[in-house]
mmCIF file of C-alpha atoms and ligand atoms in Angstrom:
data_model
loop_
_atom_site.group_PDB
_atom_site.id
_atom_site.type_symbol
_atom_site.label_atom_id
_atom_site.label_comp_id
_atom_site.label_asym_id
_atom_site.label_seq_id
_atom_site.Cartn_x
_atom_site.Cartn_y
_atom_site.Cartn_z
ATOM 1 C CA MET A 528 -54.629 -124.892 18.188
ATOM 2 C CA GLU A 529 -52.482 -127.446 16.445
ATOM 3 C CA GLY A 530 -48.910 -127.820 15.266
ATOM 4 C CA ILE A 531 -45.723 -129.717 15.811
ATOM 5 C CA GLU A 532 -43.223 -129.063 18.604
ATOM 6 C CA GLY A 533 -41.632 -125.640 18.686
ATOM 7 C CA THR A 534 -44.319 -123.718 16.799
ATOM 8 C CA GLY A 535 -45.189 -121.719 19.938
ATOM 9 C CA LYS A 536 -48.518 -123.492 20.277
ATOM 10 C CA SER A 537 -48.940 -123.154 24.045
ATOM 11 C CA THR A 538 -47.894 -119.485 24.031
ATOM 12 C CA HIS A 539 -50.288 -118.747 21.171
ATOM 13 C CA THR A 540 -53.104 -120.696 22.844
ATOM 14 C CA ALA A 541 -52.728 -118.530 25.946
ATOM 15 C CA TYR A 542 -52.594 -115.394 23.788
ATOM 16 C CA LEU A 543 -55.764 -116.319 21.886
ATOM 17 C CA ALA A 544 -57.644 -117.132 25.101
ATOM 18 C CA GLY A 545 -56.524 -113.795 26.588
ATOM 19 C CA TRP A 546 -57.559 -111.944 23.442
ATOM 20 C CA LEU A 547 -61.056 -113.468 23.545
ATOM 21 C CA ALA A 548 -61.408 -112.615 27.236
ATOM 22 C CA GLN A 549 -60.418 -109.016 26.468
ATOM 23 C CA GLN A 550 -63.298 -108.860 24.017
ATOM 24 C CA GLY A 551 -65.632 -109.724 26.887
ATOM 25 C CA GLN A 552 -66.017 -113.373 25.877
ATOM 26 C CA GLN A 553 -66.164 -116.260 28.311
ATOM 27 C CA VAL A 554 -63.170 -118.505 27.644
ATOM 28 C CA VAL A 555 -61.997 -121.866 28.915
ATOM 29 C CA THR A 556 -58.697 -123.428 27.889
ATOM 30 C CA ALA A 557 -58.052 -127.134 27.534
ATOM 31 C CA ARG A 558 -55.004 -129.161 26.626
ATOM 32 C CA GLU A 559 -54.458 -132.632 25.284
ATOM 33 C CA PRO A 560 -53.413 -135.022 26.426
ATOM 34 C CA GLY A 561 -54.298 -133.675 29.873
ATOM 35 C CA GLY A 562 -56.519 -131.155 31.585
ATOM 36 C CA THR A 563 -58.450 -133.691 33.679
ATOM 37 C CA PRO A 564 -57.282 -136.040 36.463
ATOM 38 C CA LEU A 565 -57.389 -139.022 34.053
ATOM 39 C CA GLY A 566 -55.893 -137.001 31.212
ATOM 40 C CA GLU A 567 -52.937 -135.797 33.286
ATOM 41 C CA ARG A 568 -52.131 -139.355 34.400
ATOM 42 C CA LEU A 569 -52.341 -140.601 30.839
ATOM 43 C CA ARG A 570 -50.150 -137.665 29.776
ATOM 44 C CA ALA A 571 -47.478 -138.735 32.270
ATOM 45 C CA ILE A 572 -47.496 -142.234 30.745
ATOM 46 C CA LEU A 573 -47.607 -141.021 27.146
ATOM 47 C CA LEU A 574 -44.693 -138.603 27.539
ATOM 48 C CA ASP A 575 -42.521 -140.779 29.828
ATOM 49 C CA PRO A 576 -39.162 -141.151 28.056
ATOM 50 C CA GLY A 577 -38.384 -144.155 30.278
ATOM 51 C CA LEU A 578 -41.186 -146.108 28.632
ATOM 52 C CA GLY A 579 -39.560 -146.194 25.203
ATOM 53 C CA SER A 580 -41.786 -147.209 22.337
ATOM 54 C CA MET A 581 -45.362 -148.446 22.718
ATOM 55 C CA PRO A 582 -47.601 -150.039 20.090
ATOM 56 C CA PRO A 583 -48.816 -147.120 17.957
ATOM 57 C CA LEU A 584 -52.445 -148.171 18.262
ATOM 58 C CA ALA A 585 -52.115 -148.313 22.066
ATOM 59 C CA GLU A 586 -50.745 -144.757 21.917
ATOM 60 C CA ALA A 587 -53.728 -143.672 19.811
ATOM 61 C CA LEU A 588 -56.179 -145.295 22.222
ATOM 62 C CA LEU A 589 -54.599 -143.526 25.206
ATOM 63 C CA MET A 590 -54.747 -140.182 23.370
ATOM 64 C CA PHE A 591 -58.442 -140.724 22.681
ATOM 65 C CA ALA A 592 -59.063 -141.888 26.258
ATOM 66 C CA ALA A 593 -57.618 -138.592 27.499
ATOM 67 C CA ARG A 594 -59.643 -136.731 24.842
ATOM 68 C CA SER A 595 -62.903 -138.373 25.902
ATOM 69 C CA ALA A 596 -62.376 -137.179 29.496
ATOM 70 C CA SER A 597 -61.514 -133.675 28.275
ATOM 71 C CA ILE A 598 -64.647 -133.523 26.108
ATOM 72 C CA LYS A 599 -66.909 -134.751 28.894
ATOM 73 C CA GLU A 600 -65.401 -132.849 31.828
ATOM 74 C CA VAL A 601 -64.034 -129.647 30.290
ATOM 75 C CA ILE A 602 -65.202 -128.935 26.751
ATOM 76 C CA LEU A 603 -68.917 -129.790 26.767
ATOM 77 C CA PRO A 604 -69.683 -128.160 30.147
ATOM 78 C CA ALA A 605 -67.937 -124.969 28.953
ATOM 79 C CA LEU A 606 -69.805 -124.930 25.629
ATOM 80 C CA GLU A 607 -73.080 -125.471 27.480
ATOM 81 C CA ARG A 608 -72.337 -122.349 29.544
ATOM 82 C CA GLY A 609 -71.790 -120.433 26.319
ATOM 83 C CA ALA A 610 -68.012 -120.133 26.713
ATOM 84 C CA TRP A 611 -65.425 -120.417 23.948
ATOM 85 C CA VAL A 612 -63.035 -123.314 24.371
ATOM 86 C CA VAL A 613 -59.463 -122.869 23.188
ATOM 87 C CA CYS A 614 -57.739 -126.268 23.012
ATOM 88 C CA ASP A 615 -53.993 -126.677 23.014
ATOM 89 C CA ARG A 616 -54.197 -129.674 20.612
ATOM 90 C CA PHE A 617 -57.269 -131.659 19.702
ATOM 91 C CA VAL A 618 -58.115 -134.495 17.328
ATOM 92 C CA GLU A 619 -55.912 -133.219 14.463
ATOM 93 C CA SER A 620 -52.911 -134.163 16.618
ATOM 94 C CA SER A 621 -54.008 -137.801 16.456
ATOM 95 C CA TYR A 622 -54.182 -137.674 12.659
ATOM 96 C CA ALA A 623 -50.815 -135.914 12.397
ATOM 97 C CA TYR A 624 -48.843 -137.925 14.961
ATOM 98 C CA GLN A 625 -50.463 -141.362 15.126
ATOM 99 C CA ALA A 626 -51.566 -141.720 11.474
ATOM 100 C CA TYR A 627 -48.996 -139.674 9.513
ATOM 101 C CA GLY A 628 -46.187 -139.857 12.097
ATOM 102 C CA ARG A 629 -46.463 -143.417 13.425
ATOM 103 C CA GLY A 630 -48.128 -144.862 10.353
ATOM 104 C CA ILE A 631 -51.294 -146.410 11.798
ATOM 105 C CA PRO A 632 -54.068 -146.605 9.157
ATOM 106 C CA ILE A 633 -55.913 -143.319 8.982
ATOM 107 C CA GLU A 634 -59.209 -145.283 9.113
ATOM 108 C CA HIS A 635 -58.370 -146.296 12.693
ATOM 109 C CA VAL A 636 -58.082 -142.647 13.702
ATOM 110 C CA GLN A 637 -61.264 -141.797 11.779
ATOM 111 C CA THR A 638 -63.153 -144.547 13.630
ATOM 112 C CA LEU A 639 -61.958 -143.309 17.027
ATOM 113 C CA ASP A 640 -62.708 -139.722 15.982
ATOM 114 C CA ARG A 641 -66.302 -140.691 15.104
ATOM 115 C CA GLN A 642 -66.746 -142.643 18.335
ATOM 116 C CA ILE A 643 -65.138 -140.194 20.755
ATOM 117 C CA VAL A 644 -65.560 -136.746 19.182
ATOM 118 C CA GLY A 645 -68.646 -137.454 17.060
ATOM 119 C CA ALA A 646 -70.236 -134.923 14.758
ATOM 120 C CA ARG A 647 -69.259 -131.802 16.713
ATOM 121 C CA ARG A 648 -66.255 -130.006 15.161
ATOM 122 C CA PRO A 649 -64.240 -126.977 16.269
ATOM 123 C CA ASP A 650 -65.419 -123.686 14.736
ATOM 124 C CA LEU A 651 -61.804 -123.011 13.882
ATOM 125 C CA THR A 652 -58.651 -125.121 13.704
ATOM 126 C CA VAL A 653 -55.420 -123.144 13.546
ATOM 127 C CA VAL A 654 -52.421 -125.095 12.316
ATOM 128 C CA LEU A 655 -49.273 -123.301 13.430
ATOM 129 C CA ASP A 656 -46.752 -124.261 10.803
ATOM 130 C CA ALA A 657 -42.965 -124.169 10.978
ATOM 131 C CA PRO A 658 -40.109 -126.451 9.938
ATOM 132 C CA PRO A 659 -39.379 -129.123 12.571
ATOM 133 C CA GLU A 660 -35.723 -128.050 12.781
ATOM 134 C CA LEU A 661 -36.861 -124.883 14.541
ATOM 135 C CA GLY A 662 -38.602 -126.645 17.403
ATOM 136 C CA LEU A 663 -36.075 -129.420 17.781
ATOM 137 C CA SER A 664 -33.151 -127.026 18.044
ATOM 138 C CA ARG A 665 -34.936 -125.232 20.896
ATOM 139 C CA LYS A 666 -35.596 -128.546 22.674
ATOM 140 C CA ALA A 667 -31.986 -129.630 22.178
ATOM 141 C CA ASP A 668 -30.899 -126.849 24.533
ATOM 142 C CA SER A 669 -33.413 -127.775 27.181
ATOM 143 C CA GLY A 670 -32.023 -131.217 28.055
ATOM 144 C CA ASN A 671 -34.849 -133.471 29.228
ATOM 145 C CA ARG A 672 -36.734 -134.545 26.149
ATOM 146 C CA ASP A 673 -40.060 -136.341 26.511
ATOM 147 C CA ARG A 674 -40.994 -139.524 24.585
ATOM 148 C CA PHE A 675 -42.159 -137.525 21.549
ATOM 149 C CA GLU A 676 -39.378 -134.951 21.585
ATOM 150 C CA GLN A 677 -36.922 -137.832 21.218
ATOM 151 C CA GLU A 678 -38.405 -138.679 17.818
ATOM 152 C CA SER A 679 -36.496 -138.117 14.585
ATOM 153 C CA LEU A 680 -36.721 -135.105 12.325
ATOM 154 C CA GLN A 681 -38.443 -137.388 9.774
ATOM 155 C CA PHE A 682 -41.195 -138.192 12.273
ATOM 156 C CA PHE A 683 -41.976 -134.496 12.741
ATOM 157 C CA GLU A 684 -41.761 -133.908 8.998
ATOM 158 C CA ARG A 685 -44.448 -136.572 8.482
ATOM 159 C CA ALA A 686 -46.600 -135.039 11.234
ATOM 160 C CA ARG A 687 -46.190 -131.554 9.733
ATOM 161 C CA SER A 688 -47.099 -132.784 6.289
ATOM 162 C CA GLY A 689 -50.141 -134.577 7.755
ATOM 163 C CA TYR A 690 -51.349 -131.336 9.354
ATOM 164 C CA LEU A 691 -50.879 -129.434 6.103
ATOM 165 C CA GLN A 692 -52.616 -132.052 3.954
ATOM 166 C CA ARG A 693 -55.613 -132.234 6.266
ATOM 167 C CA ALA A 694 -55.811 -128.460 6.643
ATOM 168 C CA ARG A 695 -55.720 -127.932 2.866
ATOM 169 C CA ALA A 696 -58.397 -130.574 2.280
ATOM 170 C CA GLY A 697 -60.484 -129.646 5.299
ATOM 171 C CA GLY A 698 -62.158 -126.455 4.141
ATOM 172 C CA ALA A 699 -62.738 -123.044 5.706
ATOM 173 C CA ARG A 700 -62.565 -124.195 9.326
ATOM 174 C CA PHE A 701 -58.805 -124.691 8.939
ATOM 175 C CA ARG A 702 -56.288 -121.851 8.940
ATOM 176 C CA ILE A 703 -52.603 -122.437 8.343
ATOM 177 C CA VAL A 704 -50.547 -119.795 10.122
ATOM 178 C CA ASP A 705 -46.838 -119.386 9.381
ATOM 179 C CA ALA A 706 -45.358 -119.669 12.865
ATOM 180 C CA SER A 707 -41.764 -119.170 11.778
ATOM 181 C CA ARG A 708 -42.383 -115.384 11.734
ATOM 182 C CA PRO A 709 -41.749 -113.083 14.721
ATOM 183 C CA LEU A 710 -44.158 -113.618 17.637
ATOM 184 C CA GLU A 711 -45.869 -110.247 17.193
ATOM 185 C CA GLU A 712 -46.722 -110.938 13.554
ATOM 186 C CA VAL A 713 -48.208 -114.324 14.413
ATOM 187 C CA ARG A 714 -50.258 -112.689 17.175
ATOM 188 C CA ARG A 715 -51.615 -110.052 14.833
ATOM 189 C CA GLU A 716 -52.737 -112.730 12.409
ATOM 190 C CA LEU A 717 -54.358 -114.736 15.227
ATOM 191 C CA ALA A 718 -56.238 -111.649 16.413
ATOM 192 C CA ARG A 719 -57.479 -111.033 12.843
ATOM 193 C CA ILE A 720 -58.643 -114.637 12.514
ATOM 194 C CA ALA A 721 -60.333 -114.518 15.932
ATOM 195 C CA SER A 722 -62.170 -111.275 15.219
ATOM 196 C CA GLN A 723 -63.522 -112.829 12.011
ATOM 197 C CA LEU A 724 -64.642 -115.786 14.116
ATOM 198 C CA LEU A 725 -66.518 -113.504 16.522
ATOM 199 C CA GLU A 726 -68.105 -111.648 13.609
ATOM 200 C CA ASP A 727 -69.270 -114.925 12.039
ATOM 201 C CA ALA A 728 -70.589 -116.151 15.400
ATOM 202 C CA SER A 729 -72.627 -113.008 16.007
ATOM 203 C CA GLY A 730 -73.883 -112.691 12.439
HETATM 204 P P1 LIG B 1518 -47.585 -131.080 24.018
HETATM 205 O O1 LIG B 1518 -46.127 -131.236 24.121
HETATM 206 O O2 LIG B 1518 -48.033 -130.184 22.928
HETATM 207 O O3 LIG B 1518 -48.256 -130.817 25.302
HETATM 208 O O4 LIG B 1518 -48.171 -132.519 23.505
HETATM 209 C C1 LIG B 1518 -47.743 -133.677 24.008
HETATM 210 C C2 LIG B 1518 -47.266 -134.634 22.930
HETATM 211 O O5 LIG B 1518 -48.327 -135.540 22.596
HETATM 212 C C3 LIG B 1518 -46.834 -133.984 21.636
HETATM 213 O O6 LIG B 1518 -45.570 -134.509 21.291
HETATM 214 C C4 LIG B 1518 -47.841 -134.459 20.619
HETATM 215 C C5 LIG B 1518 -48.399 -135.722 21.206
HETATM 216 N N1 LIG B 1518 -49.792 -136.000 20.837
HETATM 217 C C6 LIG B 1518 -50.068 -137.054 19.962
HETATM 218 O O7 LIG B 1518 -49.161 -137.737 19.507
HETATM 219 N N2 LIG B 1518 -51.376 -137.322 19.648
HETATM 220 C C7 LIG B 1518 -52.437 -136.607 20.155
HETATM 221 O O8 LIG B 1518 -53.593 -136.887 19.832
HETATM 222 C C8 LIG B 1518 -52.129 -135.508 21.073
HETATM 223 C C9 LIG B 1518 -53.240 -134.723 21.649
HETATM 224 C C10 LIG B 1518 -50.806 -135.256 21.373
#
């Protein structure tokens, strides 16, 4: 599950995991950066507003360090047990934020992607899409912004456009879901997409 801030990503990740469980499927959820002892410590560093800026490539390396722990400790063991894994963010976030948002060469992200993720790809990548103004206005009310939430509207516009470009070029595995609609409508679409996924997996 991918998307910029304020698209309801964490809520929709929990909904999708719950929906799969209701269908009798084994489900594990993961989040990035985080979800492992190393990942959560790296998350605290990466989101710390007191840290200010860091070299964009260093940021990318820390994201992939957290991802490598998540793959090894959470994702692969779950897949080996035959469970579905629903990830709140995965490698598309590194393309959107570090390449399109921060401007590091996309080849750097591709190299890390090949080294850390390898040939295995998600069966489905949902890009929850909404204008950045929506998310940022919600965060504005909440006070404490993390290191990313303090970024400009332009930064999130670049990240959003990166998601959309990659989703449009990336083939059938990608689904762009309009997340600016009411929650119930988004959920219905997610349930439709997930039931197609189960049908394809059993067929
Ligand atoms: P979250 O707020 O969705 O938990 O994600 C934490 C922040 O980390 C979010 O602003 C997006 C950012 N991020 C990246 O910049 N690159 C990545 O690869 C990942 C996984 C997250």
